């Protein structure tokens, strides 16, 4: 209990709602970090955690990152995140999953729009269709159900703009045919990004823990490296598109890249890692800025009713935002993470 109390008193967010599913004992946490720019929105993560405090900590941290992300791209929402903390590691399927998602939807609905759900780890657009049966506060349903569908392809488009921006800054040219880009994680975002990079004639190196994904990359003619070797492989741009925490005190000294620009959330293990990258002269595109294409796709198309052309203009804006953060960090002698946080926090008031 003490850990929970410490957690609650250390957080600067606005609200936390907790619901317990009686049938399975599953705890559901909805964390609302800020409603300063609008009602909260963010993904719903379905995962087993060792303790309820671990689940809550994850939700709080991710909700704060959502506030920074929305503020960075001036999108009219506050940061929120939900965690469905499964009592066992097995992910439910079939009727059990459907029942749990409907229960979760009713929980979201009970908050009256304070928070709107979207997909995240282990939840998909098809799950949003089920959640929508019991709440109207949900983004990114399938296109068949009238939603914006999968966010990964447009997240990849935003990351590509960010990669071009760091290349323009570091190498003086955003011509990707001159560059080697290593993509760590060839999943929804990374897989699309690899295709976009190949279309731009970049030299691409791919890494994944899934041997089937590596095989498909090789069939496309992409050079692959073992997942464990990815971070220390020589390249111009490293693009982390797998898991968080990959940039830390152990990995940073071994990096052999000039820039880092990828989709993964929470790439830095601690804030000090941003300074470690800066001292090594590695240009880092802050994750919560460069991976904002997903929220632009969901919220822009579904809520703000952007046309495809308008969405493309906003996605290109991610490159401009990354470039101005790189400039500001250099001007002020601070890390790019600190510069990006400064801009977002000023907007959060
Ligand atoms: P995904 O689950 O489709 O793909 C992740 C890929 O990384 C999988 O192929 C997996 O096998 C691989 N992987 C896992 N651990 C690895 C490791 N240690 N080394 C190499 N490969 C590894 O996930 P998705 O949707 O592509 O997201 C990737 C990252 O981007 C996540 O951190 C996610 O939170 C973040 N993100 C995704 C957005 C989206 O629209 N899908 C939006 C914003 C952020």
XYZ file of C-alpha atoms and ligand atoms in Angstrom:
393
model
C 0.000 0.000 0.000
C 2.840 2.324 0.740
C 4.032 2.073 -2.855
C 0.588 3.124 -4.084
C 0.519 6.122 -1.726
C 3.975 7.210 -2.889
C 2.892 6.882 -6.487
C -0.232 8.963 -6.023
C 1.544 11.759 -4.169
C 4.399 11.914 -6.693
C 2.155 12.428 -9.748
C 1.216 15.855 -11.089
C -1.766 14.557 -13.096
C -5.424 15.451 -12.554
C -7.439 12.292 -11.998
C -7.290 8.531 -11.697
C -10.350 6.299 -11.921
C -10.260 2.626 -10.926
C -12.718 -0.102 -11.825
C -12.659 -3.757 -10.785
C -14.239 -6.368 -13.032
C -16.006 -8.623 -10.527
C -16.008 -11.725 -12.727
C -12.219 -11.909 -13.257
C -10.754 -9.539 -10.672
C -9.199 -7.491 -13.507
C -8.322 -3.966 -12.359
C -8.795 -1.147 -14.862
C -7.077 2.212 -14.351
C -7.891 5.352 -16.332
C -5.248 8.042 -15.772
C -6.063 11.608 -16.813
C -2.893 13.665 -16.729
C -4.192 16.971 -18.071
C -7.347 18.483 -19.507
C -5.740 21.915 -20.009
C -5.962 21.695 -23.826
C -9.141 19.583 -24.003
C -10.661 16.333 -22.774
C -8.152 13.540 -22.261
C -7.511 10.852 -24.866
C -4.995 8.052 -25.258
C -4.461 4.357 -25.736
C -5.765 1.418 -23.739
C -3.011 -1.046 -22.793
C -4.001 -4.609 -21.945
C -1.255 -6.319 -19.988
C -0.400 -8.412 -16.942
C 1.632 -6.592 -14.272
C 3.339 -7.998 -11.183
C 1.413 -5.623 -8.899
C -1.446 -3.091 -9.216
C 1.097 -0.364 -8.405
C 3.146 -1.376 -11.472
C 0.037 -1.098 -13.664
C -0.878 2.285 -12.237
C 2.694 3.568 -12.623
C 2.646 2.574 -16.297
C -0.694 4.324 -16.842
C 0.454 7.518 -15.100
C 3.727 7.685 -17.035
C 2.034 7.026 -20.364
C -0.737 9.590 -19.650
C 1.888 12.264 -19.012
C 3.618 11.371 -22.283
C 0.255 11.805 -24.049
C -0.108 15.333 -22.598
C 3.342 16.220 -23.948
C 2.505 14.646 -27.323
C -0.786 16.507 -27.795
C 0.767 19.792 -26.647
C 3.805 19.338 -28.923
C 1.665 19.146 -32.040
C -0.995 21.549 -30.700
C -3.790 19.013 -30.857
C -6.902 19.911 -28.807
C -6.744 17.077 -26.274
C -5.284 16.373 -22.878
C -3.162 13.370 -21.996
C -4.830 10.199 -20.793
C -4.067 6.494 -20.776
C -5.885 3.403 -19.603
C -4.495 0.118 -18.372
C -6.484 -3.104 -18.248
C -4.300 -4.976 -15.740
C -4.881 -8.666 -16.439
C -4.715 -11.017 -13.423
C -2.595 -13.534 -15.424
C -0.168 -13.276 -18.379
C -2.597 -14.938 -20.817
C -4.334 -12.409 -23.075
C -8.086 -13.191 -23.193
C -9.683 -14.116 -26.521
C -13.170 -14.784 -27.833
C -16.169 -14.251 -25.555
C -14.057 -13.566 -22.466
C -12.232 -10.742 -24.272
C -15.444 -9.314 -25.648
C -17.105 -9.284 -22.226
C -14.065 -7.590 -20.635
C -13.922 -4.925 -23.361
C -17.654 -4.173 -23.001
C -17.183 -3.824 -19.246
C -14.244 -1.490 -19.893
C -16.342 0.535 -22.372
C -19.030 1.039 -19.721
C -16.308 2.270 -17.331
C -15.085 4.788 -19.948
C -18.696 5.902 -20.544
C -19.258 6.447 -16.797
C -16.638 9.228 -16.887
C -18.840 11.187 -19.308
C -16.113 12.092 -21.832
C -13.340 13.009 -19.397
C -11.293 10.373 -21.261
C -11.620 8.806 -24.724
C -10.057 5.422 -25.475
C -7.854 4.374 -28.424
C -5.743 1.281 -29.216
C -2.389 0.553 -27.557
C -0.387 -2.546 -26.675
C -2.602 -5.649 -27.112
C -5.687 -3.699 -28.202
C -6.675 -3.151 -31.828
C -9.129 -1.220 -33.986
C -11.418 -4.299 -33.875
C -11.353 -4.070 -30.046
C -12.385 -0.410 -30.317
C -15.478 -1.569 -32.250
C -16.424 -3.742 -29.252
C -15.673 -0.961 -26.746
C -17.901 1.331 -28.829
C -20.864 -0.922 -28.015
C -20.849 0.483 -24.469
C -19.267 3.943 -24.883
C -19.228 6.690 -27.446
C -15.880 7.988 -26.188
C -13.584 5.943 -28.398
C -11.199 6.634 -31.308
C -9.762 4.473 -34.084
C -12.543 1.976 -34.654
C -12.173 -0.043 -37.869
C -12.978 1.716 -41.128
C -15.849 -0.764 -41.560
C -17.366 0.596 -38.329
C -16.864 4.207 -39.468
C -13.542 4.765 -37.676
C -10.099 5.831 -38.871
C -8.650 2.314 -38.529
C -4.986 1.428 -38.070
C -2.769 4.338 -36.992
C 0.557 2.595 -37.726
C 0.944 3.605 -41.413
C 0.542 7.331 -40.653
C 2.745 7.058 -37.573
C 5.392 5.739 -40.002
C 4.791 8.685 -42.369
C 5.354 11.108 -39.454
C 8.536 9.266 -38.455
C 9.818 9.498 -42.041
C 9.338 13.291 -41.933
C 11.243 13.305 -38.628
C 14.084 11.243 -40.125
C 14.358 13.672 -43.039
C 14.457 16.582 -40.550
C 17.308 15.096 -38.487
C 19.226 14.299 -41.690
C 18.792 17.876 -42.917
C 20.061 19.102 -39.540
C 22.972 16.695 -39.076
C 24.138 16.080 -42.661
C 22.849 19.240 -44.380
C 20.639 17.200 -46.743
C 17.440 15.192 -46.383
C 18.269 13.069 -49.431
C 17.806 9.605 -47.925
C 19.561 7.850 -50.825
C 22.786 9.010 -49.126
C 21.855 7.473 -45.758
C 21.751 4.156 -43.936
C 18.823 3.796 -41.528
C 18.540 0.945 -39.026
C 14.944 0.162 -38.039
C 14.647 -1.730 -34.741
C 11.275 -3.532 -34.774
C 9.575 -4.316 -38.093
C 6.000 -4.417 -36.751
C 3.041 -2.183 -37.610
C 5.027 1.070 -37.666
C 8.525 -0.256 -38.399
C 7.315 -2.442 -41.285
C 5.634 0.516 -43.006
C 8.615 2.732 -42.292
C 10.980 0.255 -43.959
C 8.835 0.353 -47.125
C 8.808 4.170 -47.114
C 12.588 4.277 -46.616
C 13.122 1.847 -49.495
C 10.872 3.991 -51.702
C 13.144 6.921 -50.804
C 16.209 4.841 -51.858
C 17.692 4.744 -48.349
C 19.923 1.831 -47.388
C 17.861 0.000 -44.784
C 18.945 -2.406 -42.059
C 16.181 -4.221 -40.159
C 16.170 -5.927 -36.759
C 13.419 -7.832 -34.972
C 13.095 -10.517 -32.309
C 10.550 -12.331 -34.485
C 12.340 -14.656 -36.978
C 9.320 -14.608 -39.346
C 9.498 -10.831 -39.605
C 13.245 -11.030 -40.300
C 12.625 -13.580 -43.046
C 10.039 -11.304 -44.715
C 12.526 -8.427 -44.588
C 15.201 -10.534 -46.280
C 12.702 -11.479 -48.987
C 12.276 -7.723 -49.612
C 16.050 -7.461 -50.001
C 16.614 -5.734 -46.651
C 19.838 -6.495 -44.793
C 19.038 -7.764 -41.294
C 20.970 -7.954 -38.032
C 20.231 -9.921 -34.863
C 18.031 -8.017 -32.409
C 20.801 -8.039 -29.767
C 23.272 -6.406 -32.191
C 20.917 -3.716 -33.507
C 21.844 -0.807 -31.242
C 25.598 -1.198 -31.752
C 25.385 -1.592 -35.549
C 26.924 1.240 -37.561
C 24.335 3.430 -39.363
C 23.531 7.091 -39.973
C 20.114 7.041 -38.297
C 18.866 4.582 -35.694
C 15.078 4.291 -35.663
C 13.767 2.519 -32.531
C 10.317 1.177 -33.429
C 9.960 -1.678 -30.939
C 9.964 -1.167 -27.170
C 10.695 1.609 -24.659
C 13.823 2.093 -22.523
C 16.293 1.172 -25.287
C 18.427 4.305 -24.780
C 20.133 3.928 -21.416
C 23.466 4.093 -19.568
C 24.474 0.681 -20.965
C 23.450 1.105 -24.605
C 24.330 4.761 -25.291
C 28.137 4.349 -25.043
C 27.954 1.558 -27.659
C 25.799 3.413 -30.237
C 27.380 3.913 -33.685
C 24.886 6.330 -35.253
C 24.734 10.096 -35.765
C 21.017 10.493 -35.109
C 18.067 8.715 -33.490
C 14.558 9.108 -34.879
C 11.955 6.430 -34.242
C 8.401 5.675 -33.154
C 8.804 3.763 -29.886
C 7.300 5.427 -26.831
C 9.579 6.257 -23.873
C 12.846 5.474 -25.660
C 14.927 7.169 -22.961
C 15.269 5.060 -19.836
C 15.798 8.152 -17.640
C 15.952 11.929 -18.351
C 19.756 11.737 -17.861
C 19.954 9.626 -21.026
C 19.013 12.686 -23.099
C 22.146 14.397 -21.772
C 24.222 11.272 -22.427
C 23.139 11.411 -26.092
C 23.934 15.113 -26.245
C 27.443 14.587 -24.879
C 28.016 11.929 -27.520
C 26.896 14.383 -30.232
C 23.978 12.177 -31.288
C 20.929 14.139 -32.492
C 17.801 12.700 -30.855
C 14.283 13.390 -32.167
C 12.087 13.318 -29.017
C 9.761 10.308 -29.239
C 6.603 12.087 -28.155
C 6.980 14.549 -31.042
C 8.123 12.311 -33.891
C 5.525 9.593 -33.181
C 2.513 11.958 -33.121
C 1.294 10.736 -36.545
C -0.934 8.165 -34.847
C -2.957 10.729 -32.903
C -3.158 12.921 -35.994
C -4.551 9.996 -37.979
C -7.158 9.022 -35.350
C -8.191 12.397 -33.999
C -7.653 14.367 -37.204
C -9.762 12.137 -39.431
C -12.458 11.141 -36.911
C -12.884 14.223 -34.780
C -11.572 17.205 -36.713
C -12.776 15.756 -40.042
C -9.522 16.512 -41.868
C -9.275 15.512 -45.510
C -6.368 13.237 -46.487
C -4.581 16.336 -47.867
C -4.989 18.196 -44.562
C -3.712 15.170 -42.655
C -0.642 15.039 -44.927
C 0.122 18.707 -44.195
C -0.059 18.045 -40.439
C 2.138 14.941 -40.753
C 4.741 17.007 -42.607
C 4.563 19.462 -39.680
C 6.160 16.754 -37.513
C 9.369 17.212 -39.516
C 9.249 20.981 -38.987
C 8.624 20.506 -35.243
C 11.587 18.121 -34.925
C 13.873 20.511 -36.833
C 12.979 23.494 -34.654
C 13.527 21.433 -31.482
C 17.030 20.492 -32.721
C 17.772 24.174 -33.375
C 16.408 25.309 -30.015
C 18.354 22.663 -28.086
C 21.613 23.784 -29.720
C 20.834 27.479 -29.184
C 20.045 26.940 -25.489
C 22.759 24.342 -24.832
C 20.250 21.741 -23.593
C 19.147 18.272 -24.696
C 16.480 17.934 -27.384
C 14.268 16.144 -24.833
C 14.513 19.130 -22.474
C 13.819 21.542 -25.349
C 10.726 19.590 -26.467
C 9.406 19.303 -22.907
C 9.933 23.039 -22.411
C 7.828 23.844 -25.485
C 5.046 21.396 -24.517
C 4.937 22.406 -20.825
C 4.679 26.092 -21.745
C 1.571 25.233 -23.765
C 0.165 23.199 -20.854
C 0.415 26.317 -18.686
P 4.094 -3.806 -33.089
O 3.830 -4.671 -31.904
O 3.261 -3.939 -34.316
O 5.631 -4.000 -33.558
C 6.704 -4.070 -32.672
C 7.774 -4.929 -33.339
O 8.968 -4.881 -32.543
C 7.391 -6.420 -33.463
O 7.697 -6.870 -34.772
C 8.270 -7.096 -32.414
O 8.588 -8.433 -32.750
C 9.484 -6.198 -32.416
N 10.311 -6.235 -31.213
C 9.916 -6.365 -29.918
N 10.963 -6.314 -29.104
C 12.057 -6.135 -29.898
C 13.440 -5.978 -29.644
N 13.933 -5.993 -28.411
N 14.272 -5.810 -30.702
C 13.794 -5.794 -31.970
N 12.491 -5.929 -32.271
C 11.635 -6.096 -31.242
O 4.056 -2.301 -32.523
P 3.874 -0.955 -33.360
O 2.454 -0.567 -33.406
O 4.663 -1.042 -34.611
O 4.573 0.106 -32.373
C 5.990 0.146 -32.253
C 6.361 1.191 -31.203
O 5.861 2.475 -31.593
C 5.777 0.925 -29.807
O 6.705 1.372 -28.842
C 4.535 1.807 -29.782
O 4.185 2.180 -28.458
C 5.018 3.004 -30.576
N 3.944 3.781 -31.199
C 3.072 3.166 -32.073
C 2.069 3.913 -32.661
C 1.117 3.294 -33.638
O 0.381 4.056 -34.305
N 1.088 1.989 -33.790
C 1.900 5.349 -32.362
C 2.907 5.909 -31.490
C 3.873 5.119 -30.918
